[in-house]
Amino acid sequence: MNCFGKKWFGKQSLVFKLSLGVLAGVLLGVVLLLSIVSSRSKMIIEEQILEHSAHSIHAAVSNINHLVLETEQAVRGLRNTLQQLDADDGNSIEIALKSTIKTVYNSGLDLSHAAVYTFSSSNSSSGTLYSSFAQDKSFFFNKEKINDFYGIYPQLKGADNDEKIFWSEPYISPVTPDKRMVISCILPFKFQGENVFSGLVSISIGLQDILQHIEQSPFQDEGNLVLISKTGLYITHPDPEINLKTTIYELASRLNLPKLSQIGKKVLSGQSGQMQLPYSSIYPEPTISFYAPVPHLNWGVCLIFSYKELFKPVYDLQIMIVVSVIAVILLLLLLINKICYYSIRPLLKIAKIATQYGKGDFSEIVSETCSDDEIGTLSTAFHNMRTNLLTYIDKEKAEISEKQKVLSELDIAKKIQLSALSLDFPEQKEFQLNALMIPAKQIGGDFYDFFFLSKNRIAIVIADVSGKGISAALYMMRAKEVIKHTAQHTSSVAKLFEQVNNALCEGNSMCMFVSAFLAIINLKTGVMEYVNAGHLPPFLIANQKCKKITPKPNFILGVKEGTSYKTEKIKLLPNSCVFLYTDGITEAENNERQFYGEERLQNVLRQYSGSPTELINTIISDIKDFSQNSPQSDDITMLAFHYRGQDSESLTIEADVRKLGIVLDFIEQDMMQKEISKDIRTKIIVATEELFSNIALYAYENGGEVHIKTELYKGTYSLKFMDKGKPYNPIEHRDPDIFQPLQERPIGGLGIFIAKKMADSIMYSRENGKNILKIEIKIK
């Protein structure tokens, strides 16, 4: 300041100097305060806009992905059902297809149509096409012969190359009446007993249905969302001249936009992010594009905004701040005295409270003033901001509380469901068992069960209910109780499932169904009777070998009333293990969308040497290592039953020829366990049959018992028969003349003669009132 300025300033009154100083200080404070608020508000708004836009694109992807996963799950379910059928069972294929489309339709999944295409192993281009679609709550079914399948459906070519989900490019559906544009989810399958692919399972979704799911996403009205197929083709675009006609790379070349081509390469390679463009095919002005991949379809989703419209709130904020500053300056110039007196303390207080608000502390309230100046406006704005923020926070808390309530109820439902699955695994000298169920969601549709039918008979069950969530869980609990209750009053395993099937068909308006395997094991004899209703065949582990128990095909439960089922039986060797499981194990996926598969499961089972608990823990650990933290797509359920058995080298049985089958089963299992060759086993079986029949027919007059003991020593297999019947030495019996005419030959003696010929040595003794007959056959 020069000398003249100092003199002039010195001549002014103290009020003027104070007013001028206060004016300068207040101006500086107001400018600084508004600058801080402006910069922080701008940063917050920009972050919220970008975060909201990114959330919108991922929400759109999530909606598509949800539709895709539900479709894939339905395809897998239909595939698993068909793999239990014979290739010529057209009626069952039709029933399975109709059941699937009804189940999918009732579950709320949008679809165009479903189809099953069957073909021979030599020519996949010709076959039979079963197709079905729903329209106005009606279901239509069609069956036709196809001679050039891939000529009619070129988009599906290559779907039968590998056992993986295949998603087609968009095409016009020739099946539905409206000829809509669809994409298809295809999975090859093999019929029961076949080693090569026998057909394709397909469920198609209309592009319009996908767009309806996308419209549920919370993106802003100013944005435009486009879909890009795995080849870069625009599936949806506001310009009809581009939609389904042009790829993103062709459009980038046409518009001379290299960045647009970069977006296509990034999103189709699985990357997500955002990129600014100087212009686009939608906006002639600068734009910002958010992109994200659709993993299962290998598509890309782009959400495109005008940069100016997207950040309009930021520009409006800047204009509002500029206008506010100008208004404050003019007001300060007019009302300097009041500003000096009233503004300093309120502004400092507002600045302090603003800092607390910025840290999330809303305990202090900004008092509303009666003045209409900038201070009053600012205090009112902060007061309203605090009110609005607290209201918003209370609303968020209420929503979180409601979500927690729903989660809590689901958790209670989960505990109720798990409580229905027994975790008290019995362990007796004859057996051990253990089981585990891990639901894909909070509650699942799989279940296992085990229960005693008598002292020496135990039933084991495993089942998989169609669908997921609450409905599947309720149906699961009903099926479990019906099976257990019916088993207590039905002796035949086949009749048991027939009654259960009829009970589950009653009132099944949701068209749900159950695949199940049930076995009843006699703990005394080791005989296991079982029936399989469309479930995965279990594994039998014995003598360090693992093989499938391949039952005759039976239909699933709950679909067709009056269905018949077939019972089968095997005899369990001591120290063998039966392993039951659901497809949640074999269809567990890793990050590369590869299945865990039966082969890997069988390799783990072959190494089984411990307890059922150790086996289940080993399988779960191996699944976790394979999946690499990928989300679980289906319920994982398994049950391991280890049969210890009783004395495998001796048998005491009633001397009755009607018991011959049990004796022969005992000898056959004993020889298999000792790994005796088939030709030697045949000789031993023949000798056993003749000797036991001779004892049963002639040793007793009023009935008695026979004790049979086996032994393998130094390459010789011995059989010892002991009975308390009347004394009889078969060695001293004269051999019959086999060349004598049959009508002249005396009755008897031929069985002993055959046994002598089969054995390498035969010995008889009478000890302590017992006949002891021992035969020996060399096995080497």
PDB file of N, CA, C and O in Angstrom, residues 460-521:
ATOM      1  N   ILE A 460     -31.157 -98.113   4.131  1.00  0.00           N
ATOM      2  CA  ILE A 460     -30.419 -96.872   3.833  1.00  0.00           C
ATOM      3  C   ILE A 460     -31.042 -96.244   2.591  1.00  0.00           C
ATOM      4  O   ILE A 460     -31.409 -96.943   1.644  1.00  0.00           O
ATOM      5  N   VAL A 461     -31.164 -94.909   2.607  1.00  0.00           N
ATOM      6  CA  VAL A 461     -31.848 -94.186   1.534  1.00  0.00           C
ATOM      7  C   VAL A 461     -31.045 -92.938   1.180  1.00  0.00           C
ATOM      8  O   VAL A 461     -30.457 -92.291   2.055  1.00  0.00           O
ATOM      9  N   ILE A 462     -31.042 -92.607  -0.120  1.00  0.00           N
ATOM     10  CA  ILE A 462     -30.549 -91.308  -0.559  1.00  0.00           C
ATOM     11  C   ILE A 462     -31.455 -90.842  -1.680  1.00  0.00           C
ATOM     12  O   ILE A 462     -31.944 -91.651  -2.479  1.00  0.00           O
ATOM     13  N   ALA A 463     -31.721 -89.523  -1.747  1.00  0.00           N
ATOM     14  CA  ALA A 463     -32.672 -89.008  -2.741  1.00  0.00           C
ATOM     15  C   ALA A 463     -32.329 -87.575  -3.100  1.00  0.00           C
ATOM     16  O   ALA A 463     -31.652 -86.871  -2.358  1.00  0.00           O
ATOM     17  N   ASP A 464     -32.837 -87.167  -4.273  1.00  0.00           N
ATOM     18  CA  ASP A 464     -32.607 -85.815  -4.797  1.00  0.00           C
ATOM     19  C   ASP A 464     -33.929 -85.295  -5.333  1.00  0.00           C
ATOM     20  O   ASP A 464     -34.499 -85.852  -6.274  1.00  0.00           O
ATOM     21  N   VAL A 465     -34.444 -84.216  -4.708  1.00  0.00           N
ATOM     22  CA  VAL A 465     -35.712 -83.609  -5.116  1.00  0.00           C
ATOM     23  C   VAL A 465     -35.432 -82.566  -6.192  1.00  0.00           C
ATOM     24  O   VAL A 465     -34.444 -81.836  -6.137  1.00  0.00           O
ATOM     25  N   SER A 466     -36.314 -82.499  -7.202  1.00  0.00           N
ATOM     26  CA  SER A 466     -36.141 -81.509  -8.264  1.00  0.00           C
ATOM     27  C   SER A 466     -36.289 -80.103  -7.694  1.00  0.00           C
ATOM     28  O   SER A 466     -37.100 -79.854  -6.793  1.00  0.00           O
ATOM     29  N   GLY A 467     -35.516 -79.158  -8.229  1.00  0.00           N
ATOM     30  CA  GLY A 467     -35.628 -77.778  -7.807  1.00  0.00           C
ATOM     31  C   GLY A 467     -34.781 -77.462  -6.590  1.00  0.00           C
ATOM     32  O   GLY A 467     -34.028 -78.296  -6.082  1.00  0.00           O
ATOM     33  N   LYS A 468     -34.902 -76.221  -6.107  1.00  0.00           N
ATOM     34  CA  LYS A 468     -34.137 -75.738  -4.960  1.00  0.00           C
ATOM     35  C   LYS A 468     -35.061 -74.894  -4.069  1.00  0.00           C
ATOM     36  O   LYS A 468     -36.177 -74.553  -4.448  1.00  0.00           O
ATOM     37  N   GLY A 469     -34.562 -74.525  -2.909  1.00  0.00           N
ATOM     38  CA  GLY A 469     -35.246 -73.571  -2.039  1.00  0.00           C
ATOM     39  C   GLY A 469     -36.311 -74.211  -1.166  1.00  0.00           C
ATOM     40  O   GLY A 469     -36.331 -75.412  -0.892  1.00  0.00           O
ATOM     41  N   ILE A 470     -37.265 -73.352  -0.707  1.00  0.00           N
ATOM     42  CA  ILE A 470     -38.269 -73.756   0.263  1.00  0.00           C
ATOM     43  C   ILE A 470     -39.132 -74.894  -0.280  1.00  0.00           C
ATOM     44  O   ILE A 470     -39.393 -75.880   0.407  1.00  0.00           O
ATOM     45  N   SER A 471     -39.615 -74.773  -1.546  1.00  0.00           N
ATOM     46  CA  SER A 471     -40.513 -75.785  -2.094  1.00  0.00           C
ATOM     47  C   SER A 471     -39.841 -77.143  -2.144  1.00  0.00           C
ATOM     48  O   SER A 471     -40.436 -78.160  -1.785  1.00  0.00           O
ATOM     49  N   ALA A 472     -38.580 -77.171  -2.579  1.00  0.00           N
ATOM     50  CA  ALA A 472     -37.858 -78.446  -2.637  1.00  0.00           C
ATOM     51  C   ALA A 472     -37.648 -79.015  -1.239  1.00  0.00           C
ATOM     52  O   ALA A 472     -37.742 -80.234  -1.031  1.00  0.00           O
ATOM     53  N   ALA A 473     -37.363 -78.152  -0.267  1.00  0.00           N
ATOM     54  CA  ALA A 473     -37.140 -78.617   1.099  1.00  0.00           C
ATOM     55  C   ALA A 473     -38.417 -79.222   1.691  1.00  0.00           C
ATOM     56  O   ALA A 473     -38.375 -80.262   2.361  1.00  0.00           O
ATOM     57  N   LEU A 474     -39.572 -78.568   1.446  1.00  0.00           N
ATOM     58  CA  LEU A 474     -40.833 -79.103   1.957  1.00  0.00           C
ATOM     59  C   LEU A 474     -41.155 -80.447   1.306  1.00  0.00           C
ATOM     60  O   LEU A 474     -41.570 -81.407   1.974  1.00  0.00           O
ATOM     61  N   TYR A 475     -40.951 -80.532   0.000  1.00  0.00           N
ATOM     62  CA  TYR A 475     -41.209 -81.785  -0.712  1.00  0.00           C
ATOM     63  C   TYR A 475     -40.245 -82.874  -0.241  1.00  0.00           C
ATOM     64  O   TYR A 475     -40.608 -84.048  -0.134  1.00  0.00           O
ATOM     65  N   MET A 476     -39.008 -82.456   0.063  1.00  0.00           N
ATOM     66  CA  MET A 476     -38.000 -83.405   0.548  1.00  0.00           C
ATOM     67  C   MET A 476     -38.438 -84.023   1.872  1.00  0.00           C
ATOM     68  O   MET A 476     -38.365 -85.237   2.076  1.00  0.00           O
ATOM     69  N   MET A 477     -38.931 -83.173   2.808  1.00  0.00           N
ATOM     70  CA  MET A 477     -39.335 -83.682   4.115  1.00  0.00           C
ATOM     71  C   MET A 477     -40.558 -84.598   3.994  1.00  0.00           C
ATOM     72  O   MET A 477     -40.663 -85.610   4.684  1.00  0.00           O
ATOM     73  N   ARG A 478     -41.452 -84.260   3.052  1.00  0.00           N
ATOM     74  CA  ARG A 478     -42.606 -85.126   2.838  1.00  0.00           C
ATOM     75  C   ARG A 478     -42.161 -86.486   2.286  1.00  0.00           C
ATOM     76  O   ARG A 478     -42.585 -87.539   2.775  1.00  0.00           O
ATOM     77  N   ALA A 479     -41.277 -86.459   1.275  1.00  0.00           N
ATOM     78  CA  ALA A 479     -40.801 -87.709   0.684  1.00  0.00           C
ATOM     79  C   ALA A 479     -40.081 -88.569   1.719  1.00  0.00           C
ATOM     80  O   ALA A 479     -40.257 -89.796   1.775  1.00  0.00           O
ATOM     81  N   LYS A 480     -39.278 -87.938   2.554  1.00  0.00           N
ATOM     82  CA  LYS A 480     -38.505 -88.684   3.560  1.00  0.00           C
ATOM     83  C   LYS A 480     -39.450 -89.407   4.530  1.00  0.00           C
ATOM     84  O   LYS A 480     -39.262 -90.586   4.842  1.00  0.00           O
ATOM     85  N   GLU A 481     -40.461 -88.705   5.001  1.00  0.00           N
ATOM     86  CA  GLU A 481     -41.377 -89.306   5.969  1.00  0.00           C
ATOM     87  C   GLU A 481     -42.231 -90.398   5.326  1.00  0.00           C
ATOM     88  O   GLU A 481     -42.514 -91.426   5.947  1.00  0.00           O
ATOM     89  N   VAL A 482     -42.645 -90.174   4.051  1.00  0.00           N
ATOM     90  CA  VAL A 482     -43.457 -91.188   3.368  1.00  0.00           C
ATOM     91  C   VAL A 482     -42.649 -92.467   3.186  1.00  0.00           C
ATOM     92  O   VAL A 482     -43.141 -93.578   3.410  1.00  0.00           O
ATOM     93  N   ILE A 483     -41.380 -92.339   2.784  1.00  0.00           N
ATOM     94  CA  ILE A 483     -40.536 -93.527   2.589  1.00  0.00           C
ATOM     95  C   ILE A 483     -40.346 -94.274   3.896  1.00  0.00           C
ATOM     96  O   ILE A 483     -40.501 -95.500   3.972  1.00  0.00           O
ATOM     97  N   LYS A 484     -40.012 -93.547   4.963  1.00  0.00           N
ATOM     98  CA  LYS A 484     -39.754 -94.205   6.243  1.00  0.00           C
ATOM     99  C   LYS A 484     -41.005 -94.869   6.785  1.00  0.00           C
ATOM    100  O   LYS A 484     -40.956 -96.008   7.279  1.00  0.00           O
ATOM    101  N   HIS A 485     -42.148 -94.172   6.708  1.00  0.00           N
ATOM    102  CA  HIS A 485     -43.393 -94.727   7.229  1.00  0.00           C
ATOM    103  C   HIS A 485     -43.804 -95.964   6.432  1.00  0.00           C
ATOM    104  O   HIS A 485     -44.194 -96.987   7.012  1.00  0.00           O
ATOM    105  N   THR A 486     -43.716 -95.893   5.106  1.00  0.00           N
ATOM    106  CA  THR A 486     -44.130 -97.015   4.260  1.00  0.00           C
ATOM    107  C   THR A 486     -43.228 -98.220   4.479  1.00  0.00           C
ATOM    108  O   THR A 486     -43.683 -99.367   4.457  1.00  0.00           O
ATOM    109  N   ALA A 487     -41.931 -97.976   4.690  1.00  0.00           N
ATOM    110  CA  ALA A 487     -40.977 -99.079   4.877  1.00  0.00           C
ATOM    111  C   ALA A 487     -41.305 -99.902   6.125  1.00  0.00           C
ATOM    112  O   ALA A 487     -41.024-101.099   6.166  1.00  0.00           O
ATOM    113  N   GLN A 488     -41.882 -99.275   7.129  1.00  0.00           N
ATOM    114  CA  GLN A 488     -42.194 -99.983   8.363  1.00  0.00           C
ATOM    115  C   GLN A 488     -43.346-100.971   8.181  1.00  0.00           C
ATOM    116  O   GLN A 488     -43.554-101.854   9.012  1.00  0.00           O
ATOM    117  N   HIS A 489     -44.122-100.814   7.088  1.00  0.00           N
ATOM    118  CA  HIS A 489     -45.320-101.640   6.906  1.00  0.00           C
ATOM    119  C   HIS A 489     -45.295-102.424   5.596  1.00  0.00           C
ATOM    120  O   HIS A 489     -46.307-102.987   5.195  1.00  0.00           O
ATOM    121  N   THR A 490     -44.175-102.427   4.889  1.00  0.00           N
ATOM    122  CA  THR A 490     -44.089-103.106   3.594  1.00  0.00           C
ATOM    123  C   THR A 490     -42.834-103.961   3.567  1.00  0.00           C
ATOM    124  O   THR A 490     -41.732-103.447   3.799  1.00  0.00           O
ATOM    125  N   SER A 491     -42.971-105.240   3.275  1.00  0.00           N
ATOM    126  CA  SER A 491     -41.812-106.135   3.277  1.00  0.00           C
ATOM    127  C   SER A 491     -41.071-106.102   1.952  1.00  0.00           C
ATOM    128  O   SER A 491     -39.853-106.262   1.917  1.00  0.00           O
ATOM    129  N   SER A 492     -41.769-105.871   0.839  1.00  0.00           N
ATOM    130  CA  SER A 492     -41.140-105.855  -0.489  1.00  0.00           C
ATOM    131  C   SER A 492     -40.578-104.470  -0.788  1.00  0.00           C
ATOM    132  O   SER A 492     -41.268-103.454  -0.641  1.00  0.00           O
ATOM    133  N   VAL A 493     -39.316-104.426  -1.231  1.00  0.00           N
ATOM    134  CA  VAL A 493     -38.696-103.140  -1.567  1.00  0.00           C
ATOM    135  C   VAL A 493     -39.391-102.510  -2.772  1.00  0.00           C
ATOM    136  O   VAL A 493     -39.617-101.302  -2.821  1.00  0.00           O
ATOM    137  N   ALA A 494     -39.731-103.331  -3.780  1.00  0.00           N
ATOM    138  CA  ALA A 494     -40.405-102.807  -4.968  1.00  0.00           C
ATOM    139  C   ALA A 494     -41.780-102.256  -4.608  1.00  0.00           C
ATOM    140  O   ALA A 494     -42.165-101.165  -5.050  1.00  0.00           O
ATOM    141  N   LYS A 495     -42.559-103.018  -3.807  1.00  0.00           N
ATOM    142  CA  LYS A 495     -43.884-102.540  -3.390  1.00  0.00           C
ATOM    143  C   LYS A 495     -43.759-101.257  -2.576  1.00  0.00           C
ATOM    144  O   LYS A 495     -44.618-100.369  -2.653  1.00  0.00           O
ATOM    145  N   LEU A 496     -42.696-101.158  -1.784  1.00  0.00           N
ATOM    146  CA  LEU A 496     -42.477 -99.944  -0.986  1.00  0.00           C
ATOM    147  C   LEU A 496     -42.419 -98.716  -1.879  1.00  0.00           C
ATOM    148  O   LEU A 496     -43.100 -97.714  -1.651  1.00  0.00           O
ATOM    149  N   PHE A 497     -41.596 -98.790  -2.948  1.00  0.00           N
ATOM    150  CA  PHE A 497     -41.474 -97.635  -3.850  1.00  0.00           C
ATOM    151  C   PHE A 497     -42.744 -97.396  -4.658  1.00  0.00           C
ATOM    152  O   PHE A 497     -43.057 -96.258  -5.008  1.00  0.00           O
ATOM    153  N   GLU A 498     -43.467 -98.451  -4.979  1.00  0.00           N
ATOM    154  CA  GLU A 498     -44.732 -98.260  -5.698  1.00  0.00           C
ATOM    155  C   GLU A 498     -45.716 -97.465  -4.844  1.00  0.00           C
ATOM    156  O   GLU A 498     -46.395 -96.552  -5.337  1.00  0.00           O
ATOM    157  N   GLN A 499     -45.809 -97.809  -3.547  1.00  0.00           N
ATOM    158  CA  GLN A 499     -46.705 -97.074  -2.655  1.00  0.00           C
ATOM    159  C   GLN A 499     -46.213 -95.643  -2.433  1.00  0.00           C
ATOM    160  O   GLN A 499     -47.000 -94.693  -2.396  1.00  0.00           O
ATOM    161  N   VAL A 500     -44.896 -95.464  -2.273  1.00  0.00           N
ATOM    162  CA  VAL A 500     -44.337 -94.119  -2.092  1.00  0.00           C
ATOM    163  C   VAL A 500     -44.601 -93.264  -3.320  1.00  0.00           C
ATOM    164  O   VAL A 500     -44.984 -92.092  -3.222  1.00  0.00           O
ATOM    165  N   ASN A 501     -44.417 -93.841  -4.513  1.00  0.00           N
ATOM    166  CA  ASN A 501     -44.651 -93.094  -5.750  1.00  0.00           C
ATOM    167  C   ASN A 501     -46.101 -92.624  -5.834  1.00  0.00           C
ATOM    168  O   ASN A 501     -46.378 -91.465  -6.175  1.00  0.00           O
ATOM    169  N   ASN A 502     -47.049 -93.514  -5.540  1.00  0.00           N
ATOM    170  CA  ASN A 502     -48.464 -93.131  -5.598  1.00  0.00           C
ATOM    171  C   ASN A 502     -48.780 -92.043  -4.582  1.00  0.00           C
ATOM    172  O   ASN A 502     -49.546 -91.108  -4.869  1.00  0.00           O
ATOM    173  N   ALA A 503     -48.180 -92.117  -3.394  1.00  0.00           N
ATOM    174  CA  ALA A 503     -48.427 -91.101  -2.365  1.00  0.00           C
ATOM    175  C   ALA A 503     -47.875 -89.747  -2.791  1.00  0.00           C
ATOM    176  O   ALA A 503     -48.507 -88.705  -2.586  1.00  0.00           O
ATOM    177  N   LEU A 504     -46.695 -89.727  -3.408  1.00  0.00           N
ATOM    178  CA  LEU A 504     -46.090 -88.457  -3.823  1.00  0.00           C
ATOM    179  C   LEU A 504     -46.790 -87.868  -5.036  1.00  0.00           C
ATOM    180  O   LEU A 504     -46.714 -86.655  -5.274  1.00  0.00           O
ATOM    181  N   CYS A 505     -47.442 -88.695  -5.848  1.00  0.00           N
ATOM    182  CA  CYS A 505     -48.187 -88.175  -7.007  1.00  0.00           C
ATOM    183  C   CYS A 505     -49.429 -87.409  -6.581  1.00  0.00           C
ATOM    184  O   CYS A 505     -49.898 -86.526  -7.308  1.00  0.00           O
ATOM    185  N   GLU A 506     -49.983 -87.753  -5.415  1.00  0.00           N
ATOM    186  CA  GLU A 506     -51.214 -87.097  -4.951  1.00  0.00           C
ATOM    187  C   GLU A 506     -50.948 -85.630  -4.627  1.00  0.00           C
ATOM    188  O   GLU A 506     -50.064 -85.310  -3.847  1.00  0.00           O
ATOM    189  N   GLY A 507     -51.701 -84.749  -5.230  1.00  0.00           N
ATOM    190  CA  GLY A 507     -51.605 -83.322  -4.949  1.00  0.00           C
ATOM    191  C   GLY A 507     -50.301 -82.685  -5.387  1.00  0.00           C
ATOM    192  O   GLY A 507     -49.941 -81.626  -4.894  1.00  0.00           O
ATOM    193  N   ASN A 508     -49.621 -83.306  -6.331  1.00  0.00           N
ATOM    194  CA  ASN A 508     -48.327 -82.767  -6.801  1.00  0.00           C
ATOM    195  C   ASN A 508     -48.566 -81.776  -7.931  1.00  0.00           C
ATOM    196  O   ASN A 508     -48.181 -81.997  -9.083  1.00  0.00           O
ATOM    197  N   SER A 509     -49.211 -80.660  -7.614  1.00  0.00           N
ATOM    198  CA  SER A 509     -49.528 -79.657  -8.638  1.00  0.00           C
ATOM    199  C   SER A 509     -48.295 -78.934  -9.155  1.00  0.00           C
ATOM    200  O   SER A 509     -48.314 -78.369 -10.249  1.00  0.00           O
ATOM    201  N   MET A 510     -47.223 -78.925  -8.383  1.00  0.00           N
ATOM    202  CA  MET A 510     -45.983 -78.266  -8.817  1.00  0.00           C
ATOM    203  C   MET A 510     -45.146 -79.150  -9.729  1.00  0.00           C
ATOM    204  O   MET A 510     -44.095 -78.740 -10.202  1.00  0.00           O
ATOM    205  N   CYS A 511     -45.616 -80.373  -9.996  1.00  0.00           N
ATOM    206  CA  CYS A 511     -44.900 -81.321 -10.875  1.00  0.00           C
ATOM    207  C   CYS A 511     -43.480 -81.568 -10.388  1.00  0.00           C
ATOM    208  O   CYS A 511     -42.548 -81.659 -11.192  1.00  0.00           O
ATOM    209  N   MET A 512     -43.291 -81.660  -9.094  1.00  0.00           N
ATOM    210  CA  MET A 512     -41.971 -81.974  -8.557  1.00  0.00           C
ATOM    211  C   MET A 512     -41.779 -83.491  -8.577  1.00  0.00           C
ATOM    212  O   MET A 512     -42.744 -84.253  -8.641  1.00  0.00           O
ATOM    213  N   PHE A 513     -40.533 -83.909  -8.540  1.00  0.00           N
ATOM    214  CA  PHE A 513     -40.250 -85.333  -8.564  1.00  0.00           C
ATOM    215  C   PHE A 513     -39.004 -85.619  -7.741  1.00  0.00           C
ATOM    216  O   PHE A 513     -38.258 -84.719  -7.366  1.00  0.00           O
ATOM    217  N   VAL A 514     -38.800 -86.920  -7.461  1.00  0.00           N
ATOM    218  CA  VAL A 514     -37.689 -87.345  -6.613  1.00  0.00           C
ATOM    219  C   VAL A 514     -36.979 -88.510  -7.290  1.00  0.00           C
ATOM    220  O   VAL A 514     -37.633 -89.465  -7.729  1.00  0.00           O
ATOM    221  N   SER A 515     -35.668 -88.422  -7.402  1.00  0.00           N
ATOM    222  CA  SER A 515     -34.876 -89.602  -7.748  1.00  0.00           C
ATOM    223  C   SER A 515     -34.336 -90.176  -6.436  1.00  0.00           C
ATOM    224  O   SER A 515     -33.866 -89.434  -5.580  1.00  0.00           O
ATOM    225  N   ALA A 516     -34.433 -91.511  -6.285  1.00  0.00           N
ATOM    226  CA  ALA A 516     -34.086 -92.103  -4.978  1.00  0.00           C
ATOM    227  C   ALA A 516     -33.508 -93.506  -5.161  1.00  0.00           C
ATOM    228  O   ALA A 516     -33.799 -94.195  -6.145  1.00  0.00           O
ATOM    229  N   PHE A 517     -32.672 -93.878  -4.203  1.00  0.00           N
ATOM    230  CA  PHE A 517     -32.121 -95.239  -4.121  1.00  0.00           C
ATOM    231  C   PHE A 517     -32.339 -95.720  -2.692  1.00  0.00           C
ATOM    232  O   PHE A 517     -31.999 -95.027  -1.744  1.00  0.00           O
ATOM    233  N   LEU A 518     -32.925 -96.944  -2.546  1.00  0.00           N
ATOM    234  CA  LEU A 518     -33.187 -97.505  -1.221  1.00  0.00           C
ATOM    235  C   LEU A 518     -32.672 -98.941  -1.204  1.00  0.00           C
ATOM    236  O   LEU A 518     -32.893 -99.704  -2.150  1.00  0.00           O
ATOM    237  N   ALA A 519     -31.986 -99.273  -0.130  1.00  0.00           N
ATOM    238  CA  ALA A 519     -31.476-100.641   0.038  1.00  0.00           C
ATOM    239  C   ALA A 519     -31.804-101.112   1.453  1.00  0.00           C
ATOM    240  O   ALA A 519     -31.732-100.341   2.406  1.00  0.00           O
ATOM    241  N   ILE A 520     -32.181-102.392   1.569  1.00  0.00           N
ATOM    242  CA  ILE A 520     -32.419-103.035   2.864  1.00  0.00           C
ATOM    243  C   ILE A 520     -31.381-104.146   3.011  1.00  0.00           C
ATOM    244  O   ILE A 520     -31.289-105.048   2.164  1.00  0.00           O
ATOM    245  N   ILE A 521     -30.575-104.062   4.062  1.00  0.00           N
ATOM    246  CA  ILE A 521     -29.444-104.970   4.249  1.00  0.00           C
ATOM    247  C   ILE A 521     -29.715-105.883   5.436  1.00  0.00           C
ATOM    248  O   ILE A 521     -30.055-105.414   6.533  1.00  0.00           O
TER     249      ILE A 521
END
